[in-house]
Amino acid sequence: MIFAPWHGVLRAQGVANDVCQRPSVGSAVTEPADLRSRDGVLKVDLTIHNFTGADGSTRYCYVDAQGNQSPNLRVKPGDLLILRLKNDLADPGTAAAAGNHLHAGMAGMNETKSHSKSGDPCTSGAMTAFSTNLHFHGLTVPSVCHQDEVLKTSILPSDAPFEYRFRIPEDEPPGLYWYHPHIHGFTKAQVLGGASGALIVEGIERANKAVAGLPERVLTIRDQDLVNPNAPPSKAEPVVPKFLIDRDGDAANNGTGFGKPAKDLSINFIPVPYPDYPPALIQMKPDERQLWRVLNASAITYLNLAVLFNRVPQQLGLVALDGVPLNESGEIGDYVDWQTHLGVPPGARVEFIVKGPPLGVAGLLVTRTVDTGAGGENDPNRTIAAISASADAPEPRSTLAASPEPLPAPKVPWLGSVTPVRTRRLYFSEKLLDPNNPNSATEFYLTVDGQTPAAFDMESGIPNIVAKQGTVEDWIIENRSNELHAFHIHQLHFLLVDYLGKPVNEPFLRDTVNVPYYAGTALVYPSVRLRMDFRDPNTVGTFVYHCHLLEHEDGGMMGLIRVEPADTASATPSGLRTKRLPGDIARTN
Ligand SMILES: [Cu+2]
């Protein structure tokens, strides 16, 4: 209630001046503006705005000094990024902001009162609907204020522009990263509303010559609340069982591959709404090869991308995943992994070579259905964009160097060849607050085996895991719930060692990975084994790991890790490291 006066004024102003305007359905897909570093520095001014439309949904957007929405931040390894973020958010209204997770919302309101206006954004910790901050997803930069810290950093509308300033590590793998807010309890609302953008570490052609000289385009796929939530499915679709509501209030997985999706999708902000999915338009020259860099910036929606020509799936040449070239291990040369479909969990990225359709052939970019489990959302088959070939199609703005310098050799041994110092087991689980009511609110947990499952508590500050810089650990992540989750950790990439108990030892790294759901019949829970890399000094500090389905993260599916510096940790008796230390509270608050 304390924000009611702002609410009325800003909403009225917003109607007259929609600062987060979006292209109309069926538009041609344009590229985000490219902001490139100069002389080793990229200086950017971004303002985050929001706008609540007549239907009550709230859009969020980052706008730069030239008026571009969600510009691509293009940096080279070693560059300095100076990003000033101004918060211009208005209270989007309690209903839209707090979602189902009242405990998180209430905590946020209490924070606001105790930190009203005078707080330092570095220590404020105010997690409210109109506070914001930035996470640089995938980058190995320190979890400290003004760099990539999201637990205490909170910028309020009353704050001056807040400066992020850090250097892209010299050895950051070249590829697609991204920026988005990370305000616990409110991350889903802001990201679902469109608060996200791409950050590109240049030089993928230096890692893999198969893409040298190719035109490249950044495609960001976001989800959003359904534009037509009450519409029946298209008559062109097979008849499916009446849709249900899952525990999070979205259309539940009906297992058919069709029916009402939990969320609509957009591509570079062009909406592709249910039920008819009128496609956006991608124009290419006939048979032209391009590198598509696709970010799934959805809050909760899984993608399973395919390109069809006359309904026939085409070969997509995957070269990078989660910003890391597929040949990162240095053992497989200029490798291209040809696939007919590419799964992309929320938060993940895929970079692949696409060949345009021949003249006169109709192409489609689609997402195939993803089985998210009985407790998951409905992610049906649907069209995203039509691909049309014409000789006068505009070229993408950016083209990769034709004869690149190879990247320097890595300074540390390949992660797959390092022996882990220990193995930990973590698990995803969910609990209905009223076990007798399947539609009651759900708590979401990500628990270290042996600890008591609990929704993430911003006030606690006690790490669930204490690790040591310079080491490598294996983490087994189990899914004990009946829906798919996507594990993500800040400040580092990991190696997928085992998937469902089978060794995979991928030659590349990820920062986001699916953990398949438990169907209730197997003797063991589905799991992945990840090799976690704490060797980089930038990983020292306190940061989070969580499910990248943001309503799960907001609902508590997150944990805290503290990575201690190598020199001081050696003085710590090893047996103490897994225990909760009283001193942790003082250190992290
Ligand atoms: Cu999840």
XYZ file of C-alpha atoms and ligand atoms in Angstrom:
590
model
C 0.000 0.000 0.000
C 2.840 2.393 0.692
C 3.510 2.621 -3.053
C -0.050 3.292 -4.155
C 0.559 6.966 -5.031
C 3.391 6.072 -7.456
C 1.348 3.333 -8.933
C -1.468 5.542 -10.115
C 0.753 8.258 -11.532
C 3.177 5.994 -13.356
C 0.541 3.733 -14.780
C -1.298 6.710 -16.253
C 1.947 8.024 -17.704
C 2.750 4.560 -19.047
C -0.471 4.325 -21.038
C 0.419 7.498 -22.887
C 4.048 6.508 -23.357
C 4.755 2.799 -23.630
C 8.498 2.709 -23.011
C 8.650 -1.057 -23.638
C 7.023 -1.162 -27.071
C 7.194 -4.476 -28.875
C 7.030 -5.298 -32.578
C 3.725 -6.617 -33.866
C 2.882 -10.254 -34.521
C 4.309 -11.531 -37.812
C 7.030 -8.859 -38.132
C 10.408 -9.456 -39.751
C 13.003 -10.485 -37.156
C 15.478 -7.664 -36.699
C 18.738 -7.921 -34.799
C 19.325 -6.219 -31.491
C 21.660 -3.212 -31.775
C 25.344 -4.135 -31.366
C 27.312 -2.196 -28.758
C 30.980 -2.983 -29.373
C 33.955 -2.356 -27.159
C 36.511 0.222 -28.304
C 40.149 0.180 -27.262
C 39.392 -2.551 -24.749
C 36.448 -0.810 -23.093
C 32.691 -1.119 -23.546
C 30.782 1.685 -21.831
C 27.021 1.278 -21.715
C 24.171 3.174 -20.073
C 21.062 1.063 -19.594
C 17.770 1.980 -17.989
C 15.292 -0.684 -16.944
C 11.679 0.348 -17.474
C 8.379 -1.410 -17.111
C 4.940 -0.889 -18.505
C 1.659 -2.500 -17.480
C -0.668 -3.000 -20.431
C -4.435 -2.915 -20.574
C -4.538 -6.702 -20.052
C -2.691 -6.298 -16.743
C 0.543 -7.942 -17.911
C 3.726 -6.054 -17.212
C 6.517 -5.738 -19.760
C 10.073 -4.947 -18.693
C 12.820 -3.618 -20.925
C 16.416 -2.454 -20.929
C 16.879 0.674 -23.027
C 20.271 2.175 -23.860
C 21.154 5.857 -24.305
C 20.247 5.667 -28.016
C 16.846 4.106 -27.305
C 17.767 0.548 -28.316
C 16.007 -2.234 -26.396
C 18.137 -5.075 -25.017
C 21.256 -4.262 -27.056
C 23.880 -6.932 -27.682
C 26.922 -6.249 -25.507
C 29.902 -7.288 -27.630
C 33.191 -7.658 -25.769
C 36.532 -9.358 -26.297
C 38.389 -11.415 -23.695
C 40.299 -8.984 -21.463
C 37.957 -6.044 -22.171
C 36.635 -3.795 -19.438
C 32.836 -3.564 -19.262
C 31.456 -0.432 -17.601
C 27.685 -0.639 -17.441
C 25.635 1.984 -15.652
C 22.157 0.741 -14.776
C 19.361 3.165 -13.890
C 16.281 1.705 -12.271
C 13.132 3.317 -13.647
C 10.696 0.627 -12.503
C 7.212 1.477 -11.336
C 5.320 -0.763 -8.948
C 3.748 -3.311 -11.301
C 0.973 -4.062 -8.798
C 1.022 -6.667 -6.102
C -0.813 -9.352 -8.059
C 1.616 -9.482 -10.921
C 4.696 -9.078 -8.796
C 4.459 -11.495 -5.924
C 3.194 -14.499 -7.875
C 2.474 -17.599 -5.868
C 5.402 -17.274 -3.575
C 4.022 -15.242 -0.775
C 6.828 -16.034 1.609
C 9.318 -14.472 -0.784
C 7.064 -11.499 -1.398
C 6.517 -10.825 2.278
C 10.220 -11.011 2.997
C 10.742 -8.474 0.245
C 8.241 -6.021 1.675
C 9.840 -6.180 5.091
C 13.220 -5.523 3.535
C 11.869 -2.488 1.761
C 10.658 -0.877 4.922
C 13.915 -1.369 6.738
C 16.051 -0.146 3.844
C 13.842 2.572 2.445
C 15.680 4.871 0.038
C 18.777 5.605 2.095
C 20.366 2.176 1.596
C 23.604 1.506 -0.229
C 22.739 -0.616 -3.309
C 25.724 -2.848 -2.465
C 24.262 -3.882 0.877
C 20.568 -3.072 0.559
C 19.445 -6.605 -0.239
C 15.948 -5.235 -0.906
C 14.159 -7.900 -2.888
C 11.001 -6.144 -4.097
C 8.949 -5.953 -7.271
C 10.611 -2.711 -8.273
C 14.167 -3.279 -7.103
C 16.574 -4.724 -9.622
C 20.161 -5.790 -10.262
C 22.119 -7.647 -12.938
C 23.477 -11.147 -13.280
C 25.954 -11.835 -16.082
C 24.974 -15.415 -16.817
C 27.904 -17.674 -17.665
C 30.765 -15.236 -17.075
C 33.498 -16.221 -14.637
C 33.649 -12.828 -12.936
C 33.740 -12.323 -9.164
C 30.622 -12.367 -7.016
C 31.344 -8.958 -5.519
C 29.366 -5.735 -5.641
C 29.681 -3.809 -8.942
C 30.618 -7.095 -10.657
C 28.336 -10.167 -10.498
C 26.836 -10.173 -6.997
C 23.078 -10.756 -6.680
C 22.431 -11.561 -3.003
C 22.977 -8.102 -1.519
C 23.072 -5.881 -4.573
C 19.713 -4.242 -5.099
C 19.105 -1.001 -6.957
C 15.977 0.984 -6.165
C 14.230 3.556 -8.365
C 15.440 6.249 -5.977
C 19.095 5.278 -6.492
C 21.465 7.047 -8.860
C 22.662 5.028 -11.888
C 24.578 2.062 -10.491
C 27.910 1.153 -12.043
C 28.882 -2.383 -12.970
C 32.574 -2.523 -13.796
C 34.584 -5.658 -14.481
C 37.046 -7.183 -16.871
C 36.048 -10.092 -19.126
C 38.542 -12.828 -18.202
C 41.300 -13.348 -20.805
C 40.395 -17.047 -20.935
C 36.590 -16.678 -21.048
C 35.434 -19.032 -23.812
C 34.116 -17.049 -26.820
C 30.373 -17.349 -27.292
C 26.923 -16.254 -26.214
C 26.285 -15.129 -22.624
C 23.474 -12.968 -21.278
C 22.374 -10.425 -18.709
C 19.193 -10.401 -16.655
C 17.952 -9.306 -13.213
C 18.307 -11.656 -10.242
C 16.070 -10.301 -7.481
C 15.059 -13.309 -5.420
C 11.273 -13.674 -5.390
C 10.833 -11.354 -8.381
C 13.249 -12.672 -10.990
C 10.507 -14.511 -12.872
C 8.269 -11.440 -13.186
C 11.069 -9.272 -14.567
C 12.548 -11.881 -16.939
C 9.102 -13.040 -18.131
C 8.352 -9.390 -18.838
C 11.396 -9.199 -21.139
C 14.299 -8.051 -18.951
C 17.150 -9.849 -20.686
C 19.787 -9.281 -23.323
C 22.705 -10.986 -25.025
C 26.377 -10.544 -24.179
C 28.773 -11.901 -26.753
C 32.383 -12.728 -26.005
C 33.837 -12.296 -29.484
C 36.080 -14.801 -31.183
C 34.105 -18.014 -31.698
C 35.664 -18.216 -35.176
C 39.071 -18.297 -33.464
C 37.988 -21.433 -31.594
C 36.381 -23.171 -34.569
C 37.267 -22.239 -38.170
C 34.093 -23.937 -39.392
C 32.276 -20.666 -38.643
C 34.941 -18.266 -39.970
C 33.488 -15.688 -42.369
C 29.854 -16.585 -41.617
C 27.229 -13.904 -41.119
C 25.893 -14.216 -37.571
C 22.621 -13.313 -35.944
C 21.508 -13.243 -32.335
C 18.046 -14.671 -31.726
C 16.629 -14.300 -28.229
C 13.593 -16.408 -27.480
C 11.609 -15.238 -24.471
C 8.378 -16.419 -22.910
C 5.504 -14.264 -21.720
C 2.028 -14.669 -20.310
C -0.501 -15.945 -22.845
C -1.966 -13.197 -25.019
C -5.115 -15.318 -25.545
C -5.368 -17.366 -22.350
C -8.994 -18.335 -22.899
C -8.762 -19.345 -26.552
C -9.427 -22.978 -27.509
C -6.551 -24.719 -29.303
C -6.341 -24.251 -33.065
C -8.639 -26.494 -35.083
C -5.570 -27.652 -36.991
C -4.269 -29.425 -33.882
C -5.168 -32.956 -32.827
C -7.822 -33.160 -30.135
C -6.167 -33.295 -26.726
C -7.473 -33.806 -23.214
C -8.837 -30.700 -21.568
C -5.941 -28.736 -20.229
C -5.179 -28.711 -16.544
C -3.533 -26.163 -14.327
C -0.263 -27.193 -12.738
C 0.759 -26.206 -9.248
C 2.407 -23.048 -10.494
C -0.798 -21.870 -12.153
C 0.263 -22.656 -15.722
C -1.153 -25.060 -18.313
C 0.098 -28.477 -17.204
C 1.947 -30.943 -19.367
C -0.739 -33.078 -21.019
C 1.753 -35.428 -22.646
C 0.333 -35.012 -26.164
C 2.698 -32.439 -27.635
C -0.252 -30.144 -28.342
C -2.799 -28.007 -26.517
C -2.452 -24.801 -24.573
C 1.129 -23.867 -23.703
C 2.006 -22.580 -20.257
C 3.447 -19.411 -21.820
C 3.603 -17.720 -25.206
C 6.968 -17.292 -26.907
C 8.541 -14.343 -28.669
C 11.612 -14.114 -30.901
C 13.586 -10.876 -30.634
C 10.435 -9.524 -28.953
C 8.060 -10.466 -31.804
C 5.268 -12.396 -30.085
C 4.126 -15.735 -31.524
C 0.891 -16.189 -29.597
C -1.201 -19.275 -28.928
C -3.423 -20.701 -30.424
C -2.444 -20.107 -34.077
C 1.234 -19.198 -33.578
C 1.481 -16.694 -36.467
C 5.211 -16.904 -37.205
C 7.707 -14.073 -37.166
C 9.709 -13.747 -40.392
C 13.409 -14.543 -40.848
C 14.791 -13.484 -44.220
C 17.880 -15.153 -45.695
C 19.563 -15.362 -49.059
C 18.916 -18.730 -50.767
C 21.210 -21.498 -49.428
C 23.148 -18.965 -47.358
C 25.041 -20.331 -44.373
C 24.753 -18.324 -41.144
C 25.713 -18.781 -37.518
C 22.601 -18.532 -35.355
C 23.262 -17.696 -31.738
C 20.105 -18.592 -29.860
C 19.474 -17.621 -26.259
C 16.581 -19.177 -24.368
C 15.795 -16.236 -22.083
C 12.480 -17.803 -21.082
C 11.469 -17.724 -17.455
C 10.077 -21.267 -17.480
C 9.790 -22.570 -21.063
C 11.989 -25.309 -22.503
C 12.850 -25.205 -26.185
C 13.602 -28.039 -28.572
C 14.540 -26.195 -31.753
C 14.320 -27.520 -35.272
C 14.463 -25.992 -38.753
C 12.106 -27.530 -41.313
C 12.098 -27.123 -45.110
C 8.805 -28.335 -46.565
C 8.306 -30.037 -43.192
C 11.589 -31.961 -43.417
C 13.991 -31.425 -40.480
C 17.296 -29.883 -41.581
C 20.777 -30.492 -40.215
C 21.850 -27.885 -37.661
C 25.595 -27.633 -37.098
C 26.038 -27.103 -33.357
C 29.358 -25.400 -32.541
C 28.840 -24.011 -29.025
C 26.674 -24.531 -25.988
C 26.276 -22.128 -23.058
C 28.953 -19.852 -24.506
C 31.547 -22.606 -24.764
C 32.829 -23.948 -28.104
C 32.137 -27.688 -28.452
C 35.846 -28.316 -29.024
C 36.827 -26.651 -25.718
C 38.769 -29.730 -24.543
C 41.224 -29.112 -27.401
C 40.996 -32.685 -28.620
C 38.528 -32.663 -31.503
C 39.660 -29.901 -33.889
C 37.109 -27.801 -35.783
C 34.252 -30.015 -34.724
C 30.640 -29.466 -35.785
C 27.917 -31.619 -34.243
C 25.135 -32.040 -36.831
C 21.704 -32.523 -35.274
C 18.100 -32.251 -36.426
C 16.875 -30.725 -33.176
C 18.497 -28.931 -30.250
C 17.130 -28.937 -26.710
C 17.605 -25.626 -24.882
C 16.577 -25.330 -21.217
C 15.677 -21.905 -19.826
C 18.917 -19.932 -19.442
C 20.920 -22.045 -21.920
C 22.344 -21.037 -25.304
C 22.997 -22.907 -28.544
C 25.109 -21.620 -31.421
C 24.717 -23.471 -34.702
C 25.263 -23.255 -38.431
C 22.053 -22.996 -40.466
C 21.715 -23.156 -44.216
C 18.966 -20.976 -45.685
C 16.258 -22.608 -47.789
C 16.668 -22.755 -51.564
C 14.669 -20.195 -53.550
C 10.964 -21.068 -53.506
C 11.207 -23.429 -50.520
C 9.383 -22.525 -47.316
C 11.401 -22.857 -44.131
C 10.222 -22.854 -40.538
C 11.950 -22.435 -37.194
C 9.914 -24.454 -34.699
C 10.167 -25.786 -31.205
C 9.174 -29.377 -30.719
C 7.369 -30.462 -27.603
C 9.369 -31.070 -24.431
C 8.175 -33.655 -21.915
C 8.487 -31.752 -18.668
C 6.954 -34.496 -16.508
C 3.563 -34.845 -14.841
C 4.242 -31.839 -12.594
C 5.688 -29.675 -15.350
C 4.323 -27.090 -17.744
C 2.945 -27.755 -21.188
C 5.617 -26.956 -23.793
C 3.870 -28.069 -27.013
C 4.993 -28.206 -30.632
C 4.755 -24.764 -32.168
C 6.042 -22.506 -34.901
C 8.358 -19.632 -34.018
C 9.385 -18.107 -37.357
C 8.959 -18.600 -41.085
C 12.265 -18.581 -42.982
C 11.992 -17.070 -46.429
C 14.707 -17.110 -49.061
C 15.165 -14.195 -51.419
C 18.168 -12.846 -53.280
C 17.665 -9.371 -51.835
C 17.275 -10.460 -48.192
C 19.189 -8.079 -45.923
C 22.498 -9.397 -44.618
C 22.930 -9.723 -40.858
C 24.797 -6.727 -39.453
C 27.672 -8.768 -38.154
C 30.020 -11.183 -39.926
C 32.696 -13.337 -38.281
C 36.323 -12.813 -39.311
C 37.289 -14.859 -42.370
C 40.896 -15.646 -41.354
C 41.013 -15.488 -37.584
C 44.007 -15.877 -35.297
C 43.661 -19.119 -33.354
C 42.907 -18.749 -29.635
C 45.859 -19.157 -27.275
C 46.175 -22.548 -25.620
C 44.416 -22.840 -22.250
C 46.565 -22.248 -19.169
C 44.956 -24.957 -17.052
C 44.485 -28.662 -17.764
C 41.179 -29.768 -19.284
C 38.574 -30.160 -16.534
C 37.844 -33.725 -17.600
C 41.393 -34.750 -16.782
C 41.405 -33.334 -13.229
C 40.671 -35.611 -10.280
C 37.877 -34.231 -8.084
C 38.752 -33.714 -4.401
C 35.318 -34.863 -3.291
C 31.833 -35.857 -4.431
C 28.669 -34.189 -3.149
C 25.072 -35.159 -3.739
C 22.283 -32.595 -4.130
C 18.647 -33.101 -5.023
C 15.663 -31.191 -6.375
C 12.381 -31.793 -4.555
C 9.023 -30.101 -4.135
C 6.452 -29.993 -1.364
C 2.810 -28.941 -1.424
C 2.096 -26.618 1.471
C -1.264 -28.409 1.830
C -0.599 -32.054 0.991
C -4.350 -32.664 0.551
C -4.744 -29.940 -2.053
C -2.824 -30.515 -5.290
C -3.418 -26.885 -6.303
C -2.013 -25.397 -3.132
C 1.211 -23.408 -3.223
C 4.398 -25.403 -3.685
C 7.718 -24.974 -1.976
C 10.717 -25.761 -4.136
C 13.914 -27.142 -2.675
C 17.450 -27.772 -3.870
C 19.078 -29.622 -0.996
C 22.547 -30.898 -0.186
C 22.061 -34.555 0.787
C 22.086 -34.791 4.572
C 20.779 -31.244 5.147
C 17.097 -30.488 5.798
C 15.149 -29.427 2.699
C 14.248 -25.753 3.018
C 13.259 -22.977 0.655
C 16.189 -20.625 0.084
C 16.349 -17.999 2.811
C 17.831 -14.643 1.839
C 18.288 -13.788 5.510
C 20.317 -16.853 6.425
C 23.656 -16.152 4.785
C 24.826 -19.606 5.851
C 26.390 -21.477 2.957
C 25.056 -24.930 2.170
C 28.384 -25.793 0.605
C 31.891 -24.547 1.371
C 34.473 -25.289 -1.292
C 38.094 -24.304 -1.827
C 39.474 -22.287 -4.702
C 41.952 -24.273 -6.745
C 39.997 -27.502 -6.423
C 37.604 -29.452 -8.572
C 34.592 -31.342 -7.178
C 32.019 -33.760 -8.561
C 28.404 -32.948 -7.792
C 25.668 -35.493 -8.389
C 22.377 -33.645 -8.872
C 19.275 -35.800 -8.461
C 15.705 -34.989 -9.344
C 13.282 -36.394 -6.793
C 10.315 -34.415 -8.159
C 7.940 -35.229 -11.004
C 8.968 -32.318 -13.187
C 12.021 -31.335 -15.171
C 14.475 -28.892 -13.594
C 17.459 -27.017 -15.018
C 20.489 -26.774 -12.711
C 22.546 -23.572 -12.997
C 25.430 -22.195 -10.952
C 26.868 -18.686 -11.042
C 30.533 -17.753 -11.680
C 31.625 -20.994 -13.382
C 31.083 -23.572 -16.073
C 30.974 -27.297 -15.344
C 31.566 -30.527 -17.224
C 28.736 -33.007 -17.663
C 30.439 -36.257 -16.632
C 27.465 -38.644 -16.319
C 23.892 -38.334 -17.524
C 21.357 -40.725 -15.983
C 24.227 -42.800 -14.627
C 25.956 -43.206 -17.995
C 29.335 -41.577 -18.652
C 29.222 -38.832 -21.300
C 32.387 -36.839 -20.584
C 31.483 -34.110 -23.038
C 34.435 -32.286 -24.663
C 32.858 -28.935 -23.720
C 31.379 -27.178 -20.678
C 27.949 -25.978 -19.679
C 26.464 -23.616 -17.125
C 22.899 -24.915 -17.254
C 21.807 -28.544 -17.506
C 18.541 -30.495 -17.466
C 17.966 -32.979 -14.697
C 15.238 -35.383 -15.893
C 12.123 -35.826 -13.767
C 11.343 -38.818 -11.557
C 8.403 -40.783 -12.918
C 7.951 -42.787 -9.744
C 8.872 -46.152 -11.202
C 12.671 -46.387 -11.351
C 14.756 -47.756 -8.482
C 17.005 -44.724 -8.497
C 16.313 -41.030 -8.974
C 17.365 -39.551 -12.325
C 20.660 -37.724 -11.935
C 23.549 -35.947 -13.588
C 27.158 -35.897 -12.407
C 28.862 -32.540 -12.889
C 32.535 -31.678 -12.492
C 32.546 -28.277 -10.789
C 35.545 -26.080 -11.540
C 36.694 -23.897 -8.640
C 40.204 -23.369 -10.032
C 39.672 -19.819 -11.271
C 40.481 -17.196 -8.586
C 37.357 -15.298 -9.743
C 35.185 -18.027 -8.201
C 36.252 -17.051 -4.671
C 33.298 -15.680 -2.698
C 29.682 -16.443 -1.880
C 27.216 -17.106 -4.681
C 24.257 -19.255 -5.666
C 23.229 -22.342 -7.588
C 19.574 -22.830 -8.493
C 16.951 -24.137 -10.843
C 16.728 -21.866 -13.896
C 12.962 -22.225 -14.107
C 12.581 -18.888 -12.447
C 9.345 -19.567 -10.609
C 11.151 -22.457 -8.980
C 14.112 -20.256 -8.121
C 11.826 -17.537 -6.752
C 9.995 -20.246 -4.816
C 13.150 -21.339 -3.013
C 14.930 -23.840 -5.301
C 18.330 -22.279 -4.681
C 21.342 -22.853 -2.464
C 24.374 -20.914 -1.290
C 28.025 -21.813 -1.842
C 31.083 -20.128 -0.393
C 34.355 -20.695 -2.173
C 37.246 -19.899 0.151
C 40.602 -18.614 -1.093
C 43.105 -21.413 -1.577
C 45.619 -20.108 0.974
C 43.285 -19.607 3.943
C 41.238 -22.729 3.310
C 44.334 -24.877 3.715
C 44.316 -23.839 7.370
C 40.772 -25.098 7.811
C 40.491 -28.654 9.104
C 38.859 -30.560 6.262
C 36.162 -32.045 8.481
C 34.744 -28.609 9.211
C 34.105 -27.664 5.660
C 30.726 -29.300 5.269
C 29.389 -28.028 8.579
C 27.532 -24.794 9.138
C 30.001 -22.453 10.711
C 28.730 -19.752 13.095
C 31.125 -17.275 11.546
C 29.419 -17.573 8.166
C 26.627 -15.212 9.132
C 28.927 -12.327 9.915
C 31.002 -12.884 6.809
C 28.188 -12.881 4.293
C 25.770 -10.312 5.686
Cu 12.959 -26.222 -11.549
